[in-house]
Tab-separated table of C-alpha atoms and ligand atoms in Angstrom:
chain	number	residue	atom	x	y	z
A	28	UNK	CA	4.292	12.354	-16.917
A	29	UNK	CA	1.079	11.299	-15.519
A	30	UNK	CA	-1.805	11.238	-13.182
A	31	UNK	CA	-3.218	7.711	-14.001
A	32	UNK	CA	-1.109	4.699	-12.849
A	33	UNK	CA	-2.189	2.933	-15.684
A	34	UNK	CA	-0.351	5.542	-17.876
A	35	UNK	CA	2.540	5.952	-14.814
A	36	UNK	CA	5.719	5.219	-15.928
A	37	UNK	CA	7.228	1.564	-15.687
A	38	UNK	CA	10.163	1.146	-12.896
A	39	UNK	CA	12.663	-1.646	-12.842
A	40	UNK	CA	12.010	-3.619	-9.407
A	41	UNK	CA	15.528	-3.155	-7.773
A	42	UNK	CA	15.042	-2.647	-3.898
A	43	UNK	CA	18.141	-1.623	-2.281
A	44	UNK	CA	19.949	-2.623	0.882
A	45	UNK	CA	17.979	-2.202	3.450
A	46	UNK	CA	14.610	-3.277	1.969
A	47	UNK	CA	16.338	-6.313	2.149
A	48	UNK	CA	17.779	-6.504	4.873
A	49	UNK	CA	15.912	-3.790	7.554
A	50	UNK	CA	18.087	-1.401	9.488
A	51	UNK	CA	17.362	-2.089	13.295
A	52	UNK	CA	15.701	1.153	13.706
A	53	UNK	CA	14.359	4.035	12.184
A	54	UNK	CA	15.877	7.156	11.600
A	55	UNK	CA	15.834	10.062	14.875
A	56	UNK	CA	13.371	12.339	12.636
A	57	UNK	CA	11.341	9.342	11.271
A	58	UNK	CA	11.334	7.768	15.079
A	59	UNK	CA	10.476	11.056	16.839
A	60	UNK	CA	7.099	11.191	14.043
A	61	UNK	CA	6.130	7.597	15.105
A	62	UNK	CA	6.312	8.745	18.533
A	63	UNK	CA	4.332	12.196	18.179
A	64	UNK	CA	1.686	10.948	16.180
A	65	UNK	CA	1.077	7.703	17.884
A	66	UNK	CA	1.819	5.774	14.742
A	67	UNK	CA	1.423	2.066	15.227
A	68	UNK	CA	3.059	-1.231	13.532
A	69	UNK	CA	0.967	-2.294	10.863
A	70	UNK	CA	0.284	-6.238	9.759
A	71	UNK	CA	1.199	-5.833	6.387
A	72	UNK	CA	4.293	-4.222	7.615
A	73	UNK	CA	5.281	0.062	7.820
A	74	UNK	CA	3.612	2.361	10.555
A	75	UNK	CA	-0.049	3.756	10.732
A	76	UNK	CA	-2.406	5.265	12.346
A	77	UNK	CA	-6.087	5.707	11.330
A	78	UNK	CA	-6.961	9.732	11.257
A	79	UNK	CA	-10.513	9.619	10.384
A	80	UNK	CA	-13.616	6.983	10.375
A	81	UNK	CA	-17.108	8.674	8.877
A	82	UNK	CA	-20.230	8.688	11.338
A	83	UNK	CA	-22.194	8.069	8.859
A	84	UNK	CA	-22.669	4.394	7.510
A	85	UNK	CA	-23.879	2.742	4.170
A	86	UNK	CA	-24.646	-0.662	2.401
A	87	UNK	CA	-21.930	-2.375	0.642
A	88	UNK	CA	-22.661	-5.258	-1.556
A	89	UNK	CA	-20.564	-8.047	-1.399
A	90	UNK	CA	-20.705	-11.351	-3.477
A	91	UNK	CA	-21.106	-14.750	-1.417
A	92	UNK	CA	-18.163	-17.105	-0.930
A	93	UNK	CA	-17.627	-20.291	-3.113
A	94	UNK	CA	-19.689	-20.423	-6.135
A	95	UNK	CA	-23.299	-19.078	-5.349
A	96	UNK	CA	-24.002	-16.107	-7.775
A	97	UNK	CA	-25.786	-14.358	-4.555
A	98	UNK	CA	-24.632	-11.610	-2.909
A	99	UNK	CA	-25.060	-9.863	0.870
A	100	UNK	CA	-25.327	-6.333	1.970
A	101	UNK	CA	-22.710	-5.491	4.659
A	102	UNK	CA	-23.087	-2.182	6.798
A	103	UNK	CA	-19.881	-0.450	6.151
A	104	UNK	CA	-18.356	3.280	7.230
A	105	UNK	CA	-18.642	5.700	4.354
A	106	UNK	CA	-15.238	6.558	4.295
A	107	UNK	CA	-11.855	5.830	6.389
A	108	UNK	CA	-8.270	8.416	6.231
A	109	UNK	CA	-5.372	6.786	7.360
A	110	UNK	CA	-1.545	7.969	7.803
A	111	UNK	CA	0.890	5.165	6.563
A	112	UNK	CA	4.559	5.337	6.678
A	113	UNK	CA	7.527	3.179	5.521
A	114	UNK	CA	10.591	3.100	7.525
A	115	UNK	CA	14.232	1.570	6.879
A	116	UNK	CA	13.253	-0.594	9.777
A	117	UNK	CA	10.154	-1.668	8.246
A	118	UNK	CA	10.715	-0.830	4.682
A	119	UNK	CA	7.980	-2.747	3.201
A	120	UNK	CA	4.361	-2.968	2.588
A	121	UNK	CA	3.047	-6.682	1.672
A	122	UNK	CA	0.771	-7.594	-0.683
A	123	UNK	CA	-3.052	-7.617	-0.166
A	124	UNK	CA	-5.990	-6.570	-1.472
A	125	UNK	CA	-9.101	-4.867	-0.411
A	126	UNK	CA	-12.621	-5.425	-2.140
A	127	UNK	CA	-12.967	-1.839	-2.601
A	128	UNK	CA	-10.737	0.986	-4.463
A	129	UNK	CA	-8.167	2.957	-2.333
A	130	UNK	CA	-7.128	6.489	-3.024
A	131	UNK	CA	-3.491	6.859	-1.992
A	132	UNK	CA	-1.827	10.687	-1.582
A	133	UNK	CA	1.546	11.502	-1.427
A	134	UNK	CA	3.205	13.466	1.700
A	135	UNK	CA	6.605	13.035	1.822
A	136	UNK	CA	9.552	10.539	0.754
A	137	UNK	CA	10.249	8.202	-2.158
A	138	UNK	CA	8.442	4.415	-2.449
A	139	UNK	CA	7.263	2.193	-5.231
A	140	UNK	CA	4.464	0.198	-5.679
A	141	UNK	CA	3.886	-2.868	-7.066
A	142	UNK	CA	0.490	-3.918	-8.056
A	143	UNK	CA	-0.715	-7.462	-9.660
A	144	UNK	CA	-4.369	-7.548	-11.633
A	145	UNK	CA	-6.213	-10.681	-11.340
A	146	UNK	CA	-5.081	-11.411	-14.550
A	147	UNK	CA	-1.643	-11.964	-13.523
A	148	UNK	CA	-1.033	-8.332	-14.868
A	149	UNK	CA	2.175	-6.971	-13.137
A	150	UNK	CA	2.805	-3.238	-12.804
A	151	UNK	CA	5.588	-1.171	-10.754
A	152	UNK	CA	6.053	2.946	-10.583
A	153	UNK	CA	7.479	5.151	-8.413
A	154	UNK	CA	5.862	7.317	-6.038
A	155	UNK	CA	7.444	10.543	-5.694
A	156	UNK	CA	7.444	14.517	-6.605
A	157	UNK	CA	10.105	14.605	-9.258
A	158	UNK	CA	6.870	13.943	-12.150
A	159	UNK	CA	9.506	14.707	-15.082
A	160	UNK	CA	11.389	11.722	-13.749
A	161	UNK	CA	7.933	9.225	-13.568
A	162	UNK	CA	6.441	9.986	-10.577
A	163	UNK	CA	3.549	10.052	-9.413
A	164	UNK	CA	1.998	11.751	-6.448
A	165	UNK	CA	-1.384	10.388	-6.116
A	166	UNK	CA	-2.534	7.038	-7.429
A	167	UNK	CA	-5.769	4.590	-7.143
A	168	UNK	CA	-5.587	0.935	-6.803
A	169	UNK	CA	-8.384	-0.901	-8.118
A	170	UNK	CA	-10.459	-3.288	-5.690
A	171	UNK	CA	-9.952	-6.750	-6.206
A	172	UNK	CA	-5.630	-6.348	-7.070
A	173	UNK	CA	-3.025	-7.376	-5.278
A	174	UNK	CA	-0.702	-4.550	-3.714
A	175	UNK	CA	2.611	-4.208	-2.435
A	176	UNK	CA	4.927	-1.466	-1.623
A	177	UNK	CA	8.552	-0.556	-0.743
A	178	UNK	CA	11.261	2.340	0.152
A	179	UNK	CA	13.406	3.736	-2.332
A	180	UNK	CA	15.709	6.338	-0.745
A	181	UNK	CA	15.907	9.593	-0.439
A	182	UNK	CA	17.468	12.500	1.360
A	183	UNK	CA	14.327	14.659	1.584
A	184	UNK	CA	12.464	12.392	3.986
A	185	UNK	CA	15.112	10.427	5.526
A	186	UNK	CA	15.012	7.598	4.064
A	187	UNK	CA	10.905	7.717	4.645
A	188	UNK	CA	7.896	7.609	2.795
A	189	UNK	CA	4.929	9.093	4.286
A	190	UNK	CA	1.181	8.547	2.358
A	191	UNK	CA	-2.628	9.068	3.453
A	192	UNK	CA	-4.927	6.666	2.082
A	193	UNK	CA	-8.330	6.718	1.853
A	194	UNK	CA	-11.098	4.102	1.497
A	195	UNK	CA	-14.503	3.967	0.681
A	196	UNK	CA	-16.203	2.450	2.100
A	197	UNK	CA	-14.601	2.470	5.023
A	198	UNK	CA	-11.798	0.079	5.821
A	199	UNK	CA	-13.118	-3.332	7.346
A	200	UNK	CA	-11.077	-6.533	7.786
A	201	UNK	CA	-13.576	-8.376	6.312
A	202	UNK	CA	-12.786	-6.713	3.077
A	203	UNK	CA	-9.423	-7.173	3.491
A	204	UNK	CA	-7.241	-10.101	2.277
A	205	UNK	CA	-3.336	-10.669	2.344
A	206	UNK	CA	-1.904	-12.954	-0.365
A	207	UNK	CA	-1.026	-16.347	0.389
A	208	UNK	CA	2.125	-16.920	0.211
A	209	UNK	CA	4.360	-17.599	-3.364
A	210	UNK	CA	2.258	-20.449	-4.201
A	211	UNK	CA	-0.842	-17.688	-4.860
A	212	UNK	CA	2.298	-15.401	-6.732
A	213	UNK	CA	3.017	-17.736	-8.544
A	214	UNK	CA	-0.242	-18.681	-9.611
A	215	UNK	CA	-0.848	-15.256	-10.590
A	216	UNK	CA	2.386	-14.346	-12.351
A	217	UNK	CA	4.508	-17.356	-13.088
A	218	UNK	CA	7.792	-19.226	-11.403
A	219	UNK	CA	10.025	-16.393	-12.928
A	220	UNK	CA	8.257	-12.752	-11.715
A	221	UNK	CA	7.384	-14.776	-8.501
A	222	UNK	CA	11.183	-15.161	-7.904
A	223	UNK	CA	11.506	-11.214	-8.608
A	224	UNK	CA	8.729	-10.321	-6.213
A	225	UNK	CA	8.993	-12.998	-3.646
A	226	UNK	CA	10.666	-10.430	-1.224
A	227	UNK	CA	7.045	-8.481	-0.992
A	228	UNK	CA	5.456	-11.332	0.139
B	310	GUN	N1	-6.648	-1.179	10.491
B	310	GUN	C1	-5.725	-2.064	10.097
B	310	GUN	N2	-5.328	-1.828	8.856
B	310	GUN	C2	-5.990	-0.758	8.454
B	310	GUN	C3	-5.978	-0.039	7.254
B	310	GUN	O1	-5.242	-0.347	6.311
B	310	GUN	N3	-6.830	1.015	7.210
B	310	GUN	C4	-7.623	1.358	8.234
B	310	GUN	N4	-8.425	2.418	8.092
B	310	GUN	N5	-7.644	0.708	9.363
B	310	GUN	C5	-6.834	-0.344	9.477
């Protein structure tokens, strides 16, 4: 039982069916959301829509590329809410990273996340409302580590998993990076977990 993913419980990486293989279509209920909010495909795969960007604006500090120790301010929103939803159609979410933390709350449905530290670190939990069982309902991913993200089922939410995340600063591309590929896995973790987690790549 906890509120700190570092303390979450450990889950065994077994995605079912149709994170393998993706149904053709989501669900009526899931479908008819999609529709009603406006929800759009997203590149790292799921549905979202962005819900909120701040007015207001601030500095964010951001090393150089390559080797120079220097670093440039970048002009940044303060903050950025987004809806993001995983469908048996589009059951997972790929790994990438963002420079800056993200705050991720749970609305509805079952997923599990896998994240990978720089260090090669690898850690998986369930997201979910059943806490005695693992659970967790709200969880913060680090900037700088890798994240991925896929259905379990469930009956509550069709087969769905519905989260808001939140970013600050805002989200920007720039900040944004998607791994590359197994070879940058498998540089991370090793031939062996790199086999396990190919499939979120
Ligand atoms: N545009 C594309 N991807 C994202 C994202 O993950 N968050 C936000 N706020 N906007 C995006």
């Amino acid at each position: 039982m906890s509120a700190n993913i570092q303390e979450a419980a450990d889950a065994a990486i077994e995605p079912v069916s149709f994170v393998k293989v993706p149904a053709l279509e989501p669900p009526t209920s899931l479908q008819q959301m999609i529709h009603d909010w406006q929800l759009i495909k997203h590149r790292e795969g799921g549905y979202f829509k962005e819900t909120d960007r701040s007015p207001l604006t601030m500095g964010l500090e951001k090393p150089q590329d390559g080797d120079s120790t220097d670093s440039v301010t970048v002009t940044r929103n303060q903050s950025t809410l987004i809806y993001y939803l995983l469908t048996p159609d589009s059951p997972i979410g790929k790994f990438h990273k963002n420079i800056n933390r993200i705050t991720h709350i749970l609305q509805r449905g079952k997923g599990q996340y896998v994240l990978v530290y720089p260090d090669g670190q690898v850690k998986s939990f369930r997201v979910g409302f059943d806490y005695k069982k693992g659970e967790v309902s709200q969880w913060v991913v680090p900037g700088g580590v890798f994240k991925a993200s896929f259905l379990v089922p469930n009956e509550e939410f069709d087969n769905g998993l519905l989260i808001s995340e939140v970013v600050v600063p805002g989200f920007d591309f720039e900040d944004h990076t998607f791994m590359k590929g197994e070879d940058e896995l498998k540089s991370l973790v090793g031939p062996e977990r790199a086999a396990e987690l190919a499939f979120l790549v």
